[in-house]
């Protein structure tokens, strides 16, 4: 029998332990980030906080304005997360990174999870009523069946 040493990354069994949390500034996403931070601390894993910056529709008259606004949201999230991390310094020793991806939330989180080699994905429950009927990003991530997904209310 041939032993295959270093033949690649096998999610959940070797390589970097990465817990990805999707954040968008909503209360549920911030609770998801806090929950993911606790998981990362207990498992000595890297916490990857991911904001998916929406891409305006082609030809949108206010495209630049939307891009500026979502850029400001990302900057605000980073500032808020950094401030929270400073307050908790010494209480929780969590390695974390902040990443911004572009696209729709589902595709952005999938791309981020693949690129960052996430072992698990944590997201907040959708706060939009329509998602209860059509399906939320969280439901789509669960149906993809590629990572353990935790949905935080």
XYZ file of N, CA, C and O in Angstrom:
612
model
N 0.845 -1.166 0.000
C 0.000 0.000 0.000
C 0.896 1.236 0.000
O 1.834 1.333 0.757
N 0.583 2.174 -0.874
C 1.373 3.394 -0.992
C 0.825 4.447 -0.045
O -0.381 4.674 0.013
N 1.734 5.089 0.675
C 1.318 6.161 1.571
C 1.392 7.478 0.814
O 2.377 7.758 0.143
N 0.336 8.250 0.893
C 0.280 9.540 0.201
C 0.507 10.654 1.202
O -0.408 11.057 1.910
N 1.725 11.109 1.282
C 2.070 12.174 2.213
C 2.049 13.502 1.457
O 2.649 13.625 0.393
N 1.347 14.473 2.029
C 1.332 15.808 1.437
C 0.647 15.875 0.083
O 1.043 16.652 -0.765
N -0.361 15.042 -0.130
C -1.033 15.033 -1.430
C -2.099 16.099 -1.555
O -2.769 16.179 -2.566
N -2.270 16.903 -0.543
C -3.271 17.965 -0.643
C -4.023 18.144 0.652
O -3.824 17.427 1.624
N -4.878 19.094 0.602
C -5.658 19.480 1.776
C -6.907 18.628 1.860
O -7.598 18.423 0.868
N -7.194 18.099 3.025
C -8.429 17.350 3.244
C -9.220 18.078 4.312
O -8.828 18.114 5.476
N -10.327 18.702 3.897
C -11.123 19.541 4.792
C -11.545 18.781 6.042
O -12.019 17.653 5.973
N -11.331 19.417 7.190
C -11.806 18.858 8.447
C -10.868 17.869 9.103
O -11.110 17.443 10.215
N -9.788 17.476 8.415
C -8.913 16.484 9.021
C -7.475 16.950 9.144
O -6.755 16.488 9.997
N -7.034 17.832 8.257
C -5.668 18.330 8.368
C -5.609 19.744 7.793
O -6.601 20.288 7.365
N -4.427 20.302 7.822
C -4.290 21.659 7.295
C -4.816 22.677 8.279
O -5.132 22.360 9.422
N -4.913 23.912 7.812
C -5.340 24.982 8.721
C -6.786 24.802 9.164
O -7.635 24.401 8.382
N -7.021 25.071 10.415
C -8.402 25.046 10.924
C -8.931 26.457 10.782
O -8.445 27.375 11.437
N -9.922 26.617 9.940
C -10.473 27.939 9.644
C -11.983 27.919 9.833
O -12.669 27.061 9.274
N -12.476 28.861 10.637
C -13.913 29.030 10.801
C -14.280 30.357 10.162
O -13.764 31.404 10.543
N -15.140 30.302 9.167
C -15.545 31.488 8.424
C -16.869 32.002 8.984
O -17.800 31.224 9.177
N -16.938 33.303 9.238
C -18.187 33.932 9.668
C -18.532 35.035 8.681
O -17.709 35.920 8.421
N -19.731 34.962 8.124
C -20.202 36.008 7.227
C -20.739 37.177 8.031
O -21.568 36.978 8.923
N -20.252 38.388 7.752
C -20.723 39.576 8.463
C -21.202 40.627 7.466
O -20.619 40.796 6.407
N -22.296 41.291 7.815
C -22.806 42.361 6.951
C -23.283 43.562 7.754
O -23.903 44.471 7.237
N -22.998 43.565 9.045
C -23.405 44.667 9.898
C -24.734 44.455 10.590
O -25.085 45.192 11.506
N -25.500 43.439 10.175
C -26.783 43.167 10.817
C -26.536 42.582 12.208
O -25.473 42.024 12.481
N -27.536 42.711 13.070
C -27.413 42.165 14.426
C -27.146 40.660 14.396
O -26.314 40.157 15.137
N -27.866 39.937 13.525
C -27.680 38.479 13.501
C -26.281 38.107 13.002
O -25.697 37.137 13.476
N -25.715 38.891 12.072
C -24.368 38.562 11.586
C -23.321 38.862 12.664
O -22.324 38.148 12.772
N -23.555 39.883 13.467
C -22.611 40.181 14.544
C -22.693 39.115 15.643
O -21.670 38.734 16.229
N -23.913 38.590 15.896
C -24.041 37.473 16.843
C -23.341 36.231 16.275
O -22.696 35.473 17.017
N -23.455 36.021 14.962
C -22.781 34.889 14.318
C -21.265 35.019 14.460
O -20.569 34.036 14.733
N -20.751 36.241 14.291
C -19.310 36.470 14.429
C -18.853 36.173 15.859
O -17.803 35.561 16.075
N -19.646 36.589 16.848
C -19.305 36.330 18.249
C -19.311 34.825 18.533
O -18.422 34.299 19.208
N -20.321 34.130 17.998
C -20.413 32.680 18.179
C -19.197 31.995 17.532
O -18.566 31.123 18.126
N -18.873 32.426 16.302
C -17.735 31.848 15.581
C -16.423 32.123 16.314
O -15.526 31.277 16.329
N -16.317 33.303 16.949
C -15.112 33.628 17.717
C -14.945 32.658 18.882
O -13.834 32.209 19.175
N -16.054 32.329 19.531
C -16.002 31.356 20.620
C -15.558 29.985 20.133
O -14.730 29.320 20.766
N -16.089 29.567 18.983
C -15.669 28.289 18.395
C -14.177 28.313 18.067
O -13.451 27.358 18.355
N -13.745 29.398 17.443
C -12.339 29.513 17.040
C -11.420 29.467 18.265
O -10.376 28.822 18.245
N -11.828 30.147 19.325
C -11.019 30.158 20.552
C -10.897 28.747 21.122
O -9.810 28.287 21.444
N -12.032 28.061 21.224
C -12.021 26.711 21.816
C -11.247 25.713 20.965
O -10.642 24.787 21.490
N -11.270 25.895 19.645
C -10.606 24.948 18.752
C -9.234 25.430 18.302
O -8.595 24.785 17.477
N -8.799 26.576 18.832
C -7.532 27.179 18.421
C -7.474 27.311 16.894
O -6.479 26.980 16.256
N -8.570 27.773 16.329
C -8.681 27.919 14.881
C -8.565 29.392 14.497
O -8.691 30.284 15.335
N -8.351 29.626 13.229
C -8.343 30.979 12.687
C -9.780 31.387 12.401
O -10.539 30.626 11.779
N -10.172 32.568 12.856
C -11.491 33.110 12.566
C -11.361 34.020 11.347
O -10.624 35.002 11.379
N -12.060 33.679 10.286
C -12.056 34.496 9.069
C -13.400 35.209 8.985
O -14.434 34.578 8.756
N -13.400 36.515 9.215
C -14.612 37.317 9.109
C -14.706 37.807 7.672
O -13.764 38.413 7.157
N -15.838 37.525 7.032
C -15.986 37.827 5.605
C -17.187 38.734 5.371
O -18.307 38.412 5.772
N -16.924 39.855 4.714
C -17.986 40.758 4.259
C -18.051 40.640 2.747
O -17.034 40.777 2.063
N -19.230 40.344 2.216
C -19.403 40.259 0.767
C -19.971 41.578 0.282
O -21.100 41.941 0.612
N -19.162 42.291 -0.474
C -19.550 43.601 -0.995
C -20.405 43.397 -2.239
O -19.957 42.792 -3.209
N -21.659 43.867 -2.206
C -22.535 43.685 -3.365
C -21.968 44.350 -4.612
O -21.357 45.417 -4.525
N -22.156 43.705 -5.740
C -21.743 44.282 -7.015
C -22.985 44.870 -7.656
O -23.972 44.160 -7.855
N -22.965 46.188 -7.994
C -24.147 46.796 -8.605
C -24.439 46.171 -9.971
O -23.524 45.725 -10.655
N -25.712 46.138 -10.332
C -26.111 45.599 -11.629
C -25.438 46.396 -12.735
O -25.216 47.597 -12.612
N -25.115 45.724 -13.829
C -24.458 46.389 -14.961
C -25.326 47.551 -15.451
O -26.536 47.419 -15.597
N -24.680 48.676 -15.677
C -25.402 49.840 -16.182
C -26.190 50.582 -15.128
O -26.969 51.466 -15.454
N -25.992 50.233 -13.858
C -26.726 50.930 -12.799
C -26.277 52.386 -12.763
O -25.096 52.680 -12.719
N -27.234 53.279 -12.790
C -26.932 54.707 -12.831
C -26.160 55.155 -11.595
O -25.340 56.054 -11.657
N -26.424 54.515 -10.466
C -25.779 54.921 -9.227
C -24.692 53.932 -8.801
O -24.368 53.833 -7.633
N -24.136 53.213 -9.764
C -23.133 52.178 -9.469
C -21.998 52.664 -8.596
O -21.633 52.022 -7.621
N -21.410 53.815 -8.924
C -20.285 54.327 -8.145
C -20.729 54.669 -6.728
O -20.016 54.409 -5.766
N -21.934 55.228 -6.608
C -22.457 55.592 -5.295
C -22.656 54.347 -4.434
O -22.295 54.324 -3.261
N -23.197 53.293 -5.035
C -23.406 52.037 -4.312
C -22.066 51.444 -3.890
O -21.890 51.006 -2.762
N -21.084 51.451 -4.805
C -19.762 50.905 -4.491
C -19.128 51.672 -3.338
O -18.529 51.081 -2.436
N -19.266 53.000 -3.356
C -18.723 53.814 -2.263
C -19.402 53.466 -0.947
O -18.759 53.335 0.085
N -20.718 53.317 -0.985
C -21.481 53.014 0.230
C -21.085 51.665 0.799
O -20.852 51.538 2.001
N -20.982 50.632 -0.045
C -20.622 49.304 0.466
C -19.176 49.294 0.939
O -18.834 48.578 1.868
N -18.318 50.102 0.323
C -16.945 50.237 0.806
C -16.916 50.835 2.198
O -16.148 50.420 3.060
N -17.791 51.829 2.425
C -17.889 52.451 3.748
C -18.408 51.449 4.779
O -17.968 51.444 5.925
N -19.355 50.583 4.369
C -19.864 49.549 5.272
C -18.717 48.624 5.686
O -18.552 48.318 6.857
N -17.905 48.201 4.707
C -16.774 47.318 5.002
C -15.805 47.989 5.966
O -15.356 47.378 6.937
N -15.485 49.270 5.718
C -14.574 49.996 6.607
C -15.167 50.117 8.012
O -14.456 49.976 9.006
N -16.475 50.382 8.081
C -17.145 50.488 9.371
C -17.120 49.167 10.125
O -16.911 49.138 11.339
N -17.334 48.054 9.392
C -17.293 46.736 10.022
C -15.906 46.441 10.579
O -15.770 45.934 11.690
N -14.873 46.755 9.791
C -13.507 46.516 10.252
C -13.247 47.318 11.521
O -12.708 46.790 12.502
N -13.643 48.590 11.532
C -13.432 49.440 12.708
C -14.172 48.877 13.922
O -13.615 48.813 15.026
N -15.430 48.443 13.715
C -16.223 47.893 14.814
C -15.606 46.600 15.347
O -15.515 46.385 16.556
N -15.139 45.747 14.441
C -14.541 44.469 14.843
C -13.229 44.713 15.580
O -12.949 44.086 16.598
N -12.418 45.638 15.067
C -11.148 45.955 15.726
C -11.391 46.496 17.142
O -10.702 46.119 18.087
N -12.376 47.374 17.286
C -12.690 47.942 18.601
C -13.142 46.838 19.554
O -12.718 46.800 20.717
N -13.984 45.926 19.065
C -14.447 44.807 19.894
C -13.275 43.922 20.292
O -13.182 43.481 21.442
N -12.376 43.675 19.353
C -11.218 42.822 19.628
C -10.320 43.471 20.679
O -9.794 42.791 21.566
N -10.137 44.782 20.595
C -9.321 45.492 21.578
C -9.933 45.383 22.977
O -9.226 45.178 23.952
N -11.253 45.536 23.059
C -11.936 45.456 24.363
C -11.794 44.064 24.974
O -11.745 43.917 26.186
N -11.752 43.058 24.124
C -11.701 41.677 24.607
C -10.287 41.125 24.698
O -10.102 39.975 25.054
N -9.290 41.946 24.347
C -7.909 41.485 24.364
C -7.588 40.905 25.746
O -7.864 41.526 26.761
N -7.013 39.730 25.760
C -6.674 39.100 27.026
C -7.799 38.226 27.558
O -7.555 37.287 28.275
N -9.054 38.532 27.186
C -10.175 37.702 27.603
C -10.293 36.535 26.622
O -10.353 35.378 26.997
N -10.329 36.878 25.341
C -10.373 35.863 24.285
C -9.140 36.015 23.425
O -8.906 37.081 22.871
N -8.360 34.971 23.330
C -7.188 35.004 22.467
C -7.574 34.310 21.165
O -7.493 33.098 21.053
N -8.042 35.091 20.199
C -8.514 34.534 18.933
C -7.711 35.141 17.792
O -7.582 36.362 17.691
N -7.165 34.274 16.956
C -6.511 34.757 15.733
C -7.630 35.031 14.736
O -8.493 34.177 14.514
N -7.624 36.234 14.133
C -8.682 36.543 13.180
C -8.174 37.401 12.039
O -7.159 38.078 12.160
N -8.886 37.297 10.943
C -8.610 38.100 9.750
C -9.938 38.612 9.220
O -10.973 37.974 9.417
N -9.894 39.754 8.533
C -11.083 40.300 7.892
C -10.848 40.283 6.386
O -9.798 40.703 5.917
N -11.826 39.764 5.653
C -11.722 39.694 4.189
C -12.965 40.316 3.563
O -14.071 40.163 4.091
N -12.773 40.991 2.449
C -13.900 41.503 1.679
C -13.887 40.804 0.332
O -12.854 40.758 -0.342
N -15.021 40.233 -0.037
C -15.196 39.620 -1.348
C -16.305 40.384 -2.053
O -17.105 41.062 -1.414
N -16.372 40.275 -3.366
C -17.407 40.958 -4.124
C -18.352 39.929 -4.740
O -17.935 38.847 -5.100
N -19.622 40.300 -4.845
C -20.600 39.418 -5.470
C -21.877 39.378 -4.672
O -22.076 40.158 -3.750
N -22.741 38.429 -5.042
C -23.945 38.262 -4.236
C -23.535 37.481 -2.987
O -22.523 36.785 -2.995
N -24.289 37.617 -1.885
C -23.855 37.015 -0.618
C -23.551 35.518 -0.695
O -22.539 35.073 -0.161
N -24.400 34.745 -1.366
C -24.168 33.304 -1.440
C -22.878 32.985 -2.194
O -21.997 32.291 -1.680
N -22.753 33.510 -3.409
C -21.564 33.226 -4.228
C -20.300 33.749 -3.543
O -19.243 33.108 -3.590
N -20.418 34.911 -2.903
C -19.265 35.481 -2.213
C -18.801 34.616 -1.056
O -17.600 34.396 -0.866
N -19.749 34.103 -0.266
C -19.380 33.247 0.864
C -18.826 31.902 0.392
O -17.879 31.376 0.971
N -19.397 31.355 -0.675
C -18.883 30.102 -1.230
C -17.442 30.301 -1.722
O -16.549 29.507 -1.423
N -17.223 31.394 -2.468
C -15.874 31.688 -2.962
C -14.892 31.892 -1.821
O -13.760 31.404 -1.856
N -15.331 32.604 -0.790
C -14.472 32.848 0.366
C -14.140 31.542 1.074
O -12.984 31.290 1.430
N -15.153 30.700 1.280
C -14.933 29.424 1.974
C -13.961 28.538 1.200
O -13.104 27.879 1.794
N -14.076 28.553 -0.125
C -13.150 27.759 -0.938
C -11.740 28.325 -0.874
O -10.778 27.603 -0.640
N -11.621 29.641 -1.098
C -10.312 30.274 -1.126
C -9.597 30.181 0.215
O -8.389 29.965 0.275
N -10.342 30.338 1.306
C -9.751 30.324 2.643
C -9.683 28.922 3.240
O -9.223 28.750 4.364
N -10.176 27.941 2.493
C -10.196 26.545 2.939
C -10.883 26.396 4.292
O -10.337 25.817 5.244
N -12.093 26.926 4.359
C -12.856 26.905 5.607
C -13.243 25.481 5.992
O -13.596 24.670 5.139
N -13.151 25.214 7.282
C -13.619 23.941 7.822
C -15.083 24.025 8.207
O -15.770 23.011 8.286
N -15.567 25.248 8.499
C -16.956 25.456 8.897
C -17.354 26.883 8.552
O -16.507 27.765 8.458
N -18.659 27.085 8.349
C -19.197 28.401 8.009
C -20.273 28.748 9.039
O -21.131 27.928 9.351
N -20.210 29.981 9.553
C -21.195 30.461 10.524
C -21.819 31.725 9.946
O -21.105 32.644 9.534
N -23.149 31.752 9.891
C -23.859 32.928 9.384
C -25.035 33.244 10.307
O -25.502 32.388 11.039
N -25.480 34.481 10.233
C -26.661 34.877 10.979
C -27.907 34.507 10.202
O -27.888 34.434 8.970
N -28.987 34.271 10.922
C -30.271 33.998 10.277
C -30.710 35.252 9.528
O -30.476 36.373 9.984
N -31.352 35.055 8.402
C -31.816 36.188 7.610
C -32.835 36.996 8.392
O -33.699 36.447 9.074
N -32.707 38.308 8.293
C -33.651 39.197 8.972
C -34.699 39.722 8.004
O -35.486 40.582 8.351
N -34.698 39.180 6.764
C -35.661 39.635 5.757
C -36.802 38.633 5.656
O -36.577 37.443 5.480
N -38.018 39.131 5.739
C -39.205 38.259 5.728
C -39.285 37.420 4.462
O -39.663 36.260 4.506
N -38.941 37.972 3.322
C -39.028 37.250 2.048
C -38.168 36.009 2.003
O -38.480 35.047 1.305
N -37.077 36.002 2.758
C -36.181 34.850 2.744
C -36.807 33.623 3.371
O -36.396 32.504 3.098
N -37.819 33.821 4.217
C -38.482 32.665 4.820
C -39.230 31.863 3.757
O -39.445 30.675 3.901
N -39.615 32.534 2.680
C -40.356 31.871 1.604
C -39.406 31.369 0.521
O -39.445 30.208 0.130
N -38.539 32.249 0.028
C -37.668 31.928 -1.105
C -36.444 31.123 -0.689
O -35.930 30.327 -1.444
N -35.963 31.322 0.502
C -34.759 30.646 0.960
C -33.650 31.655 1.183
O -33.445 32.544 0.377
N -32.969 31.521 2.278
C -31.922 32.462 2.637
C -30.563 31.955 2.172
O -30.421 30.825 1.714
N -29.565 32.811 2.333
C -28.189 32.424 2.042
C -27.826 31.209 2.892
O -27.211 30.265 2.404
N -28.237 31.213 4.159
C -27.922 30.101 5.059
C -28.483 28.786 4.531
O -27.787 27.769 4.516
N -29.728 28.800 4.083
C -30.345 27.582 3.553
C -29.596 27.103 2.314
O -29.330 25.907 2.158
N -29.220 28.026 1.452
C -28.471 27.658 0.240
C -27.107 27.072 0.593
O -26.643 26.125 -0.047
N -26.453 27.614 1.622
C -25.161 27.066 2.049
C -25.319 25.656 2.600
O -24.506 24.779 2.312
N -26.368 25.444 3.384
C -26.624 24.105 3.924
C -26.883 23.124 2.787
O -26.333 22.024 2.747
N -27.720 23.534 1.825
C -28.052 22.652 0.693
C -26.830 22.340 -0.164
O -26.770 21.278 -0.780
N -25.859 23.248 -0.203
C -24.640 22.994 -0.982
C -23.885 21.798 -0.412
O -23.226 21.063 -1.154
N -24.008 21.583 0.898
C -23.432 20.392 1.533
C -21.922 20.307 1.473
O -21.372 19.221 1.478
N -21.238 21.444 1.437
C -19.779 21.407 1.308
C -19.048 21.698 2.607
O -17.860 21.393 2.716
N -19.739 22.307 3.570
C -19.150 22.630 4.868
C -20.219 22.459 5.923
O -21.401 22.618 5.641
N -19.804 22.193 7.157
C -20.779 22.283 8.233
C -21.192 23.763 8.335
O -20.339 24.643 8.311
N -22.483 24.025 8.409
C -22.983 25.398 8.470
C -23.762 25.565 9.762
O -24.642 24.768 10.071
N -23.425 26.611 10.507
C -24.153 26.946 11.722
C -24.894 28.254 11.461
O -24.280 29.220 11.003
N -26.190 28.265 11.728
C -27.002 29.460 11.557
C -27.348 29.991 12.942
O -27.978 29.297 13.737
N -26.912 31.226 13.214
C -27.131 31.832 14.520
C -28.326 32.799 14.435
O -28.335 33.654 13.562
N -29.315 32.637 15.311
C -30.483 33.521 15.252
C -30.144 34.948 15.663
O -29.189 35.203 16.304
